[in-house]
mmCIF file of C-alpha atoms in Angstrom:
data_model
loop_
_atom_site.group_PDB
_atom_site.id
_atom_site.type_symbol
_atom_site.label_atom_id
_atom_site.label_comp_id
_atom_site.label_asym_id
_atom_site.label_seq_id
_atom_site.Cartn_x
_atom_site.Cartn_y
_atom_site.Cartn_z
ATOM 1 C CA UNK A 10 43.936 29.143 -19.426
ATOM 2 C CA UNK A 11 40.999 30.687 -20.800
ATOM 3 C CA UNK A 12 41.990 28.700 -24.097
ATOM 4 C CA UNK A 13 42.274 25.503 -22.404
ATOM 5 C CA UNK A 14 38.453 25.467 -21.272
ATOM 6 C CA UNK A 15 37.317 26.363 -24.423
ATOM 7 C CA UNK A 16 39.280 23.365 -26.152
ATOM 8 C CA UNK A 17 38.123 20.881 -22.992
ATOM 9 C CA UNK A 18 34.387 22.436 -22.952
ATOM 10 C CA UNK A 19 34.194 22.096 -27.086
ATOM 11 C CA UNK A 20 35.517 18.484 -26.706
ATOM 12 C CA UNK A 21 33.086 17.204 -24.169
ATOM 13 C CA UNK A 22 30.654 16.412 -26.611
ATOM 14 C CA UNK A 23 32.855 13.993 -28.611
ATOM 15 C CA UNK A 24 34.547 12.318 -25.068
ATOM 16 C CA UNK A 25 30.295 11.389 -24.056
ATOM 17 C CA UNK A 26 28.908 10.532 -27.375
ATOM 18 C CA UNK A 27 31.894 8.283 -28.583
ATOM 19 C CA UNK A 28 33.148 6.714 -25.348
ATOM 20 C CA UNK A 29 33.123 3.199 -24.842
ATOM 21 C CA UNK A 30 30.416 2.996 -22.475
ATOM 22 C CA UNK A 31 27.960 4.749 -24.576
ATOM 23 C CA UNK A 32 28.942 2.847 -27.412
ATOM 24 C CA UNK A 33 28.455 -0.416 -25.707
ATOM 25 C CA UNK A 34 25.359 0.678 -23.709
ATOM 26 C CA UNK A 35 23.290 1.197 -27.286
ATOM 27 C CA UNK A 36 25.001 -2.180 -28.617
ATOM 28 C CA UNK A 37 23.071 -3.581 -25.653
ATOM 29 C CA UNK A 38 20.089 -1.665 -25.856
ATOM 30 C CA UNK A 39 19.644 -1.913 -29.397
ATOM 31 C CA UNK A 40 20.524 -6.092 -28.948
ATOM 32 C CA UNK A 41 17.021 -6.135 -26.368
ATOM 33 C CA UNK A 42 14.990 -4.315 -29.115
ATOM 34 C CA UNK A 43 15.648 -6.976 -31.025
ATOM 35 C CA UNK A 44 15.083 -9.582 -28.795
ATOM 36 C CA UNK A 45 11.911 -8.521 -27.704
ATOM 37 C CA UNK A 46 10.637 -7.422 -31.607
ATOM 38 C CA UNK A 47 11.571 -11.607 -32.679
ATOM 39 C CA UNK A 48 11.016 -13.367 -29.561
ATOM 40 C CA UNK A 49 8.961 -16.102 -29.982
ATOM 41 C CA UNK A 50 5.363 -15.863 -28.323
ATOM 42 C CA UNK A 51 5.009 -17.332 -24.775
ATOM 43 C CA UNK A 52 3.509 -21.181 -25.228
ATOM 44 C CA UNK A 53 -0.496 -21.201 -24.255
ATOM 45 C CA UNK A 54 -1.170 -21.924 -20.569
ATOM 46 C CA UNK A 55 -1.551 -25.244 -19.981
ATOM 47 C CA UNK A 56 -2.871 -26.724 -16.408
ATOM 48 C CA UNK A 57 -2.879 -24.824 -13.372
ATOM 49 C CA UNK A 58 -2.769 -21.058 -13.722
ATOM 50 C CA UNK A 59 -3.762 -18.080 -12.348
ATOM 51 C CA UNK A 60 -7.377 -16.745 -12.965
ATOM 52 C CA UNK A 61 -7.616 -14.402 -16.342
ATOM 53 C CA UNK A 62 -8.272 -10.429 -14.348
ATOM 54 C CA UNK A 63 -8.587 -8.474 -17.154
ATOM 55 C CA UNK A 64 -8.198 -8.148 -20.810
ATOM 56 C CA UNK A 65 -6.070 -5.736 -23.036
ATOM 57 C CA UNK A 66 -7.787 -5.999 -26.238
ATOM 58 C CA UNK A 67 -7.629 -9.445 -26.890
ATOM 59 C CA UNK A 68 -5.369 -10.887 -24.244
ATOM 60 C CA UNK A 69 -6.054 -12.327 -21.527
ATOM 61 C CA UNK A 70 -4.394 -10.816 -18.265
ATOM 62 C CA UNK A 71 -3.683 -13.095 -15.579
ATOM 63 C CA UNK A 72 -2.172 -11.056 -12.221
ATOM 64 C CA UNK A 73 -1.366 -12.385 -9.326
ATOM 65 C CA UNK A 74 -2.469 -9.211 -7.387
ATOM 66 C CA UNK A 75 -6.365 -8.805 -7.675
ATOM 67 C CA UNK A 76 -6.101 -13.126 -6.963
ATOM 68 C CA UNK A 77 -3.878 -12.960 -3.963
ATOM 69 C CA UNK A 78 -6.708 -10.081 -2.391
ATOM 70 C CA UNK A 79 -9.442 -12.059 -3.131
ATOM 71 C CA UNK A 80 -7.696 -15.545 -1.201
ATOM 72 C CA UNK A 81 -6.409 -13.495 1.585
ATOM 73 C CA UNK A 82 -10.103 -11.299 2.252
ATOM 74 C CA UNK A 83 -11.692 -14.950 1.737
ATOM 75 C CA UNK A 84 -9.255 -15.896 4.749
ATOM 76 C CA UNK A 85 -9.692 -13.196 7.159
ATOM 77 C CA UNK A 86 -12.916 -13.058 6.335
ATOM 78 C CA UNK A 87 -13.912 -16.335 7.718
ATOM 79 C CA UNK A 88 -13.109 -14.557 11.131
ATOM 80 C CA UNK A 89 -13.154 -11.249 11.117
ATOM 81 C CA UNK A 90 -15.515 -9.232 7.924
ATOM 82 C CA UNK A 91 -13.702 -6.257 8.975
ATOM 83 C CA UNK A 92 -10.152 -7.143 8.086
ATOM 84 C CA UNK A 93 -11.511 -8.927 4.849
ATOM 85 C CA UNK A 94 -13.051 -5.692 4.329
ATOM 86 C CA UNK A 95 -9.422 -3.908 4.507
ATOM 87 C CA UNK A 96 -7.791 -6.305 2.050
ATOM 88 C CA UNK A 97 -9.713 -5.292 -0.494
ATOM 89 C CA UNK A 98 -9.683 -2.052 -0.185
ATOM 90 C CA UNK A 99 -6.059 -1.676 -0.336
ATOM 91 C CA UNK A 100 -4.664 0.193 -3.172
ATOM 92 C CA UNK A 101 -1.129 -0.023 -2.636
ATOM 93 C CA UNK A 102 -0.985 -3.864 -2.312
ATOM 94 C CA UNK A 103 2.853 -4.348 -3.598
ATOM 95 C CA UNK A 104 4.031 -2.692 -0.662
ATOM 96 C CA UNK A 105 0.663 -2.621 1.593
ATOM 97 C CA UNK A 106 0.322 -6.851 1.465
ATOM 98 C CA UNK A 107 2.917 -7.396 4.576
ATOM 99 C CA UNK A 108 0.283 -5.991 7.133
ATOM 100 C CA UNK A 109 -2.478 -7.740 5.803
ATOM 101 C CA UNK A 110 -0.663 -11.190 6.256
ATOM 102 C CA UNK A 111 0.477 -10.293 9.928
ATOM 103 C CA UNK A 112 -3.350 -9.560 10.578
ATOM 104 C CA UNK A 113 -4.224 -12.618 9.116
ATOM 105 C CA UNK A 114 -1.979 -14.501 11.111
ATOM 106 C CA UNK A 115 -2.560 -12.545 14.118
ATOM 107 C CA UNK A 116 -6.229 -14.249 13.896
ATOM 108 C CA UNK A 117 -5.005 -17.625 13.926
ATOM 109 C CA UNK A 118 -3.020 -17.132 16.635
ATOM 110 C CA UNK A 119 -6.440 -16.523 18.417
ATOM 111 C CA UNK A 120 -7.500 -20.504 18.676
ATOM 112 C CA UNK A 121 -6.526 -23.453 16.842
ATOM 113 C CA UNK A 122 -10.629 -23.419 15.522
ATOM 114 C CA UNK A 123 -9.745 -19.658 14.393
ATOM 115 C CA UNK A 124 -6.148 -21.041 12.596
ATOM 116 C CA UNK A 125 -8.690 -23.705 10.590
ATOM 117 C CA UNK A 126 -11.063 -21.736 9.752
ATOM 118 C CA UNK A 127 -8.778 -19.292 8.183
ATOM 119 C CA UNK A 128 -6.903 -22.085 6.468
ATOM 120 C CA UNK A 129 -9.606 -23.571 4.654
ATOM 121 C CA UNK A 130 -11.179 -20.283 3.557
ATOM 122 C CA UNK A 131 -8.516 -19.164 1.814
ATOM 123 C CA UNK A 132 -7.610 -23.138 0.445
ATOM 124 C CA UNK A 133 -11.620 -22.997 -0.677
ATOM 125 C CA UNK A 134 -11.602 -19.642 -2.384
ATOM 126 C CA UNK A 135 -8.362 -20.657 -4.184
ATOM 127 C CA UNK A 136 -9.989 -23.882 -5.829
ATOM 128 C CA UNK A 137 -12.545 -21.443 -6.779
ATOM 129 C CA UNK A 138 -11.163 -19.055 -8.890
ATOM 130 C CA UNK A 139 -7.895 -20.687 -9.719
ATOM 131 C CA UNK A 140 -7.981 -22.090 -13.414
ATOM 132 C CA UNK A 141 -7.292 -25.858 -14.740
ATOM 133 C CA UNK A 142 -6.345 -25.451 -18.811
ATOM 134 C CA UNK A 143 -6.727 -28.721 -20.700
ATOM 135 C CA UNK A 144 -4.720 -29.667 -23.346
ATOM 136 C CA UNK A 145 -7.298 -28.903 -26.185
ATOM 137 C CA UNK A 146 -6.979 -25.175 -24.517
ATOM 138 C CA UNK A 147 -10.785 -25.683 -22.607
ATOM 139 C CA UNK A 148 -10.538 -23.602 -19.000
ATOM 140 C CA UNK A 149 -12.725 -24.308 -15.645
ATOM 141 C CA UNK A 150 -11.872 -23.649 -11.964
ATOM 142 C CA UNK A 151 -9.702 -25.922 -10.402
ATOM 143 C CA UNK A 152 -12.479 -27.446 -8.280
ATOM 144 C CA UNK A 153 -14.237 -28.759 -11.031
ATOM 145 C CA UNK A 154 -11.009 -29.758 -12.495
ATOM 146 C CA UNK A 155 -10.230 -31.606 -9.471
ATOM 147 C CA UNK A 156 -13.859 -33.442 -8.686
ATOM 148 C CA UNK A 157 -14.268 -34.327 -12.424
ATOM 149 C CA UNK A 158 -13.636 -37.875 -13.715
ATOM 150 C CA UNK A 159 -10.926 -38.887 -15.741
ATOM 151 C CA UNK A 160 -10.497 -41.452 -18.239
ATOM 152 C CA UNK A 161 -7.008 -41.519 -18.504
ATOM 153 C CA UNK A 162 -5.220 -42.894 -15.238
ATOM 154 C CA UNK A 163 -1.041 -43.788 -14.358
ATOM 155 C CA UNK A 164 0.364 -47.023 -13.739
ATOM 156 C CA UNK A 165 2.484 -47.410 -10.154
ATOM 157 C CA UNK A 166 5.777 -47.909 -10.243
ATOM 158 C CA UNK A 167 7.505 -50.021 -6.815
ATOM 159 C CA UNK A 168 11.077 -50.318 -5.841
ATOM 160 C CA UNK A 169 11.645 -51.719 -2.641
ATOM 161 C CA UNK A 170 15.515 -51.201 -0.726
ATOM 162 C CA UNK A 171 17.390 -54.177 -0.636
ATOM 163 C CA UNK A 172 20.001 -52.640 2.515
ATOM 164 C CA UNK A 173 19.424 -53.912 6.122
ATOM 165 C CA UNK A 174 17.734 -51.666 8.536
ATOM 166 C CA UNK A 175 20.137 -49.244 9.700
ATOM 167 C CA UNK A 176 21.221 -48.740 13.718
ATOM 168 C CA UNK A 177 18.250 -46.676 15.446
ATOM 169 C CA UNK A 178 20.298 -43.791 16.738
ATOM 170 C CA UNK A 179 19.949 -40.395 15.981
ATOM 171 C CA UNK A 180 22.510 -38.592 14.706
ATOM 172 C CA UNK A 181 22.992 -35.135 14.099
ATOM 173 C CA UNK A 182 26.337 -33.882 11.881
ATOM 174 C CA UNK A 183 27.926 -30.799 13.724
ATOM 175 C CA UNK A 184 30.994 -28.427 13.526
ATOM 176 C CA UNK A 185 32.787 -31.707 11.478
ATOM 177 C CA UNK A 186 31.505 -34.303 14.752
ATOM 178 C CA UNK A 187 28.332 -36.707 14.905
ATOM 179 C CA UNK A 188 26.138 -35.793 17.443
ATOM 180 C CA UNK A 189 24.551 -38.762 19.787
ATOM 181 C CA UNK A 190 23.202 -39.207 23.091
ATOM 182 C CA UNK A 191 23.924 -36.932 25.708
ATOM 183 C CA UNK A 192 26.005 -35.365 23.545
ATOM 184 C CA UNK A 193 23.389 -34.543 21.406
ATOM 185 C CA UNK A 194 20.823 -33.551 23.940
ATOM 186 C CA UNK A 195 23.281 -31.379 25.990
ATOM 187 C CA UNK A 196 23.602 -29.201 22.492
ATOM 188 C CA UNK A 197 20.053 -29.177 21.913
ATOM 189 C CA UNK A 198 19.884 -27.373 25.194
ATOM 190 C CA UNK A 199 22.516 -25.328 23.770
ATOM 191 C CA UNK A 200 20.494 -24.774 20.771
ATOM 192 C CA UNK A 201 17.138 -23.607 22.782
ATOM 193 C CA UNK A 202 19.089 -21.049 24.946
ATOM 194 C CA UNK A 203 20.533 -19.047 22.714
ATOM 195 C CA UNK A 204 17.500 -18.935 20.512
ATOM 196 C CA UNK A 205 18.947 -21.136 17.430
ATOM 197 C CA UNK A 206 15.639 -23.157 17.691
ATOM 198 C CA UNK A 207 11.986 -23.172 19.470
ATOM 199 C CA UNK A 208 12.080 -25.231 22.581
ATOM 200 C CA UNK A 209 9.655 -27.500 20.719
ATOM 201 C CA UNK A 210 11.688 -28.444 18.268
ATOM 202 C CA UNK A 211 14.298 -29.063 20.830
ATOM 203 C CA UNK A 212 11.638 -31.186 22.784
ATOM 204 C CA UNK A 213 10.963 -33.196 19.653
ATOM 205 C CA UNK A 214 14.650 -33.977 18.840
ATOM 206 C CA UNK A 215 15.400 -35.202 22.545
ATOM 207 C CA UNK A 216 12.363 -37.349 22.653
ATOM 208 C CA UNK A 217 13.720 -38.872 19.439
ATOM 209 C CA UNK A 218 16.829 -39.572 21.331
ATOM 210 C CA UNK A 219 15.056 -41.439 23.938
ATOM 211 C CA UNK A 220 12.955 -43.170 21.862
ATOM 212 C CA UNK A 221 14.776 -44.981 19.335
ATOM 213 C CA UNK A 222 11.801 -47.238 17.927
ATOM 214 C CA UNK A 223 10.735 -44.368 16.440
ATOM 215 C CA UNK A 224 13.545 -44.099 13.995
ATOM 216 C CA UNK A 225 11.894 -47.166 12.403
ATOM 217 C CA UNK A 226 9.839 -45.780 9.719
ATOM 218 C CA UNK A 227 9.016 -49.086 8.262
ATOM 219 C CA UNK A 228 5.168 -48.844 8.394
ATOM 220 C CA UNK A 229 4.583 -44.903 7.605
ATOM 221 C CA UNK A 230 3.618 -43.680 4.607
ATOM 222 C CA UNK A 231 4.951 -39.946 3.058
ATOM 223 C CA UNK A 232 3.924 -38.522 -0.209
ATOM 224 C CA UNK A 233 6.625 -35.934 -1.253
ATOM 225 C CA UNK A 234 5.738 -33.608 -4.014
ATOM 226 C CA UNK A 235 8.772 -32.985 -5.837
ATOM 227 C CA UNK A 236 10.566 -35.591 -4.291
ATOM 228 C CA UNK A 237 13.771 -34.547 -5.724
ATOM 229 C CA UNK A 238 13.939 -31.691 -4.333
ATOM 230 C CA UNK A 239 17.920 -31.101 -2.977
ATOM 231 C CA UNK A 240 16.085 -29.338 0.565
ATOM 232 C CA UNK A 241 13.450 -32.280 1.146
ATOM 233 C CA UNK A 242 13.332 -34.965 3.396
ATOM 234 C CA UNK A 243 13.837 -38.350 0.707
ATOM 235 C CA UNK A 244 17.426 -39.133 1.939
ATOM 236 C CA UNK A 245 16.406 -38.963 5.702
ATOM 237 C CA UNK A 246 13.204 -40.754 5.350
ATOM 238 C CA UNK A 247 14.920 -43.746 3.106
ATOM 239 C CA UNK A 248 17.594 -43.855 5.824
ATOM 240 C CA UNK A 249 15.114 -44.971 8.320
ATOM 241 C CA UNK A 250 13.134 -47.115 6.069
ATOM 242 C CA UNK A 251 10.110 -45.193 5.226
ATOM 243 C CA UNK A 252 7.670 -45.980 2.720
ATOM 244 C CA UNK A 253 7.621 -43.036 0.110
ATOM 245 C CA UNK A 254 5.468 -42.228 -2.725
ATOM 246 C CA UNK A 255 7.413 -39.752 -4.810
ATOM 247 C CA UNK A 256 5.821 -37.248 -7.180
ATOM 248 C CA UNK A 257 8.642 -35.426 -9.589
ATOM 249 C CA UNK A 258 8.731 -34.388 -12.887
ATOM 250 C CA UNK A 259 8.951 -37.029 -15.781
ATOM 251 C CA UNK A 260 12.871 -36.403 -16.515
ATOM 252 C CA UNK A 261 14.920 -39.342 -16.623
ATOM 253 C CA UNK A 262 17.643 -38.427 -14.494
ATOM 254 C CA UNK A 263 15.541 -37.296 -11.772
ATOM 255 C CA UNK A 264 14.564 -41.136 -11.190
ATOM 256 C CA UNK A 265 17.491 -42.710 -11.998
ATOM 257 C CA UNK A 266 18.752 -40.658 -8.861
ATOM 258 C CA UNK A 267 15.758 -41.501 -6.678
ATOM 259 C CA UNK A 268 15.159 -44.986 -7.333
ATOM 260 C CA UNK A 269 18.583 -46.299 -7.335
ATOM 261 C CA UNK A 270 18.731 -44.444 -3.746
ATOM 262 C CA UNK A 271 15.741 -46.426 -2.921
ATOM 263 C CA UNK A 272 17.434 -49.911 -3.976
ATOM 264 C CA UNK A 273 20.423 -49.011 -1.788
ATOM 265 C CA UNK A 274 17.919 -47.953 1.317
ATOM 266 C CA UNK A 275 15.766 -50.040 3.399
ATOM 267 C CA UNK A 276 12.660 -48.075 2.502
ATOM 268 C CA UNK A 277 10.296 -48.482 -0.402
ATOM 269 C CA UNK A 278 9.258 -45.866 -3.400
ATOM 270 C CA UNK A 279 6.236 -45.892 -5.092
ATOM 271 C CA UNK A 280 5.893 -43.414 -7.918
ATOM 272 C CA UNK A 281 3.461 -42.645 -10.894
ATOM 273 C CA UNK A 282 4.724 -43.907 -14.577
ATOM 274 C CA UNK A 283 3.140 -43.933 -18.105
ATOM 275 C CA UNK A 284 3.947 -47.247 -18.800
ATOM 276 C CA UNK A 285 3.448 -50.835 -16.859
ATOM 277 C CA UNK A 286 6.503 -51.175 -14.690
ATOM 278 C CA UNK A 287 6.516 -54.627 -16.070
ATOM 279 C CA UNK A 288 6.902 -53.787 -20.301
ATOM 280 C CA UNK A 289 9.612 -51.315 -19.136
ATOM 281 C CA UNK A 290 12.688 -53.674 -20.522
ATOM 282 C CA UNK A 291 15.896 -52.145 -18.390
ATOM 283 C CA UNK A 292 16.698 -49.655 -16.035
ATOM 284 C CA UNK A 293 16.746 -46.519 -18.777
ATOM 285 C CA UNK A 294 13.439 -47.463 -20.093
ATOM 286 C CA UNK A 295 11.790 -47.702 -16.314
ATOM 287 C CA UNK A 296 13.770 -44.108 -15.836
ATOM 288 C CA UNK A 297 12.105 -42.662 -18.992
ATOM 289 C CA UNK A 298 8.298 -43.561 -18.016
ATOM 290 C CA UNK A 299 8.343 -42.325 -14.817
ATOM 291 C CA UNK A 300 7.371 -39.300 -13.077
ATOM 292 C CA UNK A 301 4.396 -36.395 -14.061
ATOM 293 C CA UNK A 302 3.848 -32.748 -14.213
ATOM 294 C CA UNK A 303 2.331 -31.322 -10.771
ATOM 295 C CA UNK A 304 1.285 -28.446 -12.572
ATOM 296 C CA UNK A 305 -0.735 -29.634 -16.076
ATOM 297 C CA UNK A 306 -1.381 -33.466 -14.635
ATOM 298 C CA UNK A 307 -2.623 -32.271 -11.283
ATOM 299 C CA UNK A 308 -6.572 -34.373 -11.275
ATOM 300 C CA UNK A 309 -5.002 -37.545 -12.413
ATOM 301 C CA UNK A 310 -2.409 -37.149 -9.519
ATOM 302 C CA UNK A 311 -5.218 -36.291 -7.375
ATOM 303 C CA UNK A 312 -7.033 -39.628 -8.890
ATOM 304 C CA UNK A 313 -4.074 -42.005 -8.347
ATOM 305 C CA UNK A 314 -2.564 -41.102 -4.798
ATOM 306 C CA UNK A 315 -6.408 -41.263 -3.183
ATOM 307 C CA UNK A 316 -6.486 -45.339 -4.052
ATOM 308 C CA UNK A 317 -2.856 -45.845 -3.862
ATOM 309 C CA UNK A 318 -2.661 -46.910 -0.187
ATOM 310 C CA UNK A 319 -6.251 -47.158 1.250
ATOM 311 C CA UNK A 320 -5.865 -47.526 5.330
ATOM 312 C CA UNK A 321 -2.539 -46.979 5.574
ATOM 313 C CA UNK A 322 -0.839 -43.798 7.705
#
């Protein structure tokens, strides 16, 4: 016995050191080392980014956490100094931040002036110290970025749906059945009691039910930043013939989705192109000048939505 412990205790050394899993765990190890050593350095930020906080030697450090304390005291502040006052003083702010945002919250609760006040505080204080880039690497705040003039401006892009206005009756899909009418408003109720949704939502879908003009979307306006988006409301709002301006990125299938879902709607979608609508010469060409980047083209989106629909609602 005693020999058998000796051999297992002497071999233990070469079982750890050669196995397979250490073996393959330095592979991988050593693989990152590498990676990181000949990566190739992160591109220069460009458009909207978060404020530089500190340096280390000569790069700039941009953290989220010193800017998210300064919005959120900026908030609370507008209300209540000594909450702001807390914020800032927190140390442990990865794991501290939750009660800060409940207190925040907590004040808006107070009174719909209290819930504004709040809101544009922090909105201000964010155009403040948030940075615009340009592309010849110049920096200022956002605010200035956004208030400055611009030389350089988009065209407008229009497709308007050639379908026929579609029945005005909500419908709701559920459990494989369309939902309509009573039937719908006896599971709203449904809904409410158990707690699936607030009784104001409820409230909303049921007037919806009785009011069937308002399914007709055919004189409102909606500007959808990243209209694309799989979770947003496009599909639903070209079903009931809205009028949408759609801001996306400038990818060529993102549009070719989007606007040939607009031709088969009996809505409208306006969007922002490089190009004259009118020099593009087919379909892939109008695809490929269309779109912009919310991030890095954010003042000359600003500049063309604000004259893009004076009046309308």
């Amino acid at each position: 016995f005693s020999s058998l412990m000796y051999y297992m205790i002497a071999s233990l050394p070469i079982i750890y050191i050669g196995s397979p899993g250490m073996v393959l765990n330095m592979v991988g190890n050593r693989k990152k080392a590498f990676k990181k050593r000949f990566a190739k350095p992160a591109p220069p930020p460009r458009g909207l980014v978060f404020p530089v906080t500190e340096t280390k030697g000569t790069e700039p450090i941009r953290s989220s956490t010193p800017t998210a304390k300064a919005i959120i005291a900026a908030a609370v502040g507008a209300v209540n100094d000594e909450k702001a006052e807390k914020v800032l003083k927190e140390r442990n702010w990865r794991f501290g931040y939750v009660k800060h945002w409940i207190g925040m919250v907590d004040e808006q609760c107070k009174t719909p002036d209290a819930a504004l006040a709040v809101a544009k505080a922090g909105l201000a204080k964010a155009y403040e110290i948030f940075q615009f880039v340009h592309p010849d690497g110049s920096s200022v705040s956002f605010e200035d970025a956004m208030a400055a003039k611009n030389t350089e401006k988009f065209s407008t892009g229009f497709i308007k749906g050639e379908a026929a206005q579609g029945k005005k009756v909500l419908e709701v899909p559920y459990n494989g059945k369309t939902l309509a009418g009573q039937e719908l408003k006896d599971q709203v109720k449904k809904w409410v009691d158990y707690g699936t949704i607030e009784p104001s939502a409820g409230e909303a879908i049921i007037k919806c039910v009785d009011n069937p003009g308002w399914l007709d979307l055919s004189d409102k306006y909606f500007v959808l930043l990243g209209a694309g988006s799989a979770m947003g409301p496009f599909e639903v709002l070209m079903s009931l013939g809205a009028n949408v301006i759609a801001i996306d990125l400038d990818r060529p299938f993102i549009w070719k989705r989007l606007i040939n879902r607009a031709k088969n709607s009996s809505g409208s979608i306006t969007f922002p192109m490089n190009a004259e609508q009118s020099s593009c010469k087919d379909d892939d060409a109008l695809y490929a000048a269309s779109g912009c980047n919310l991030f890095t083209q954010t003042p000359l989106i600003r500049d063309w939505l604000v004259d893009l629909y004076p009046g309308k609602s």
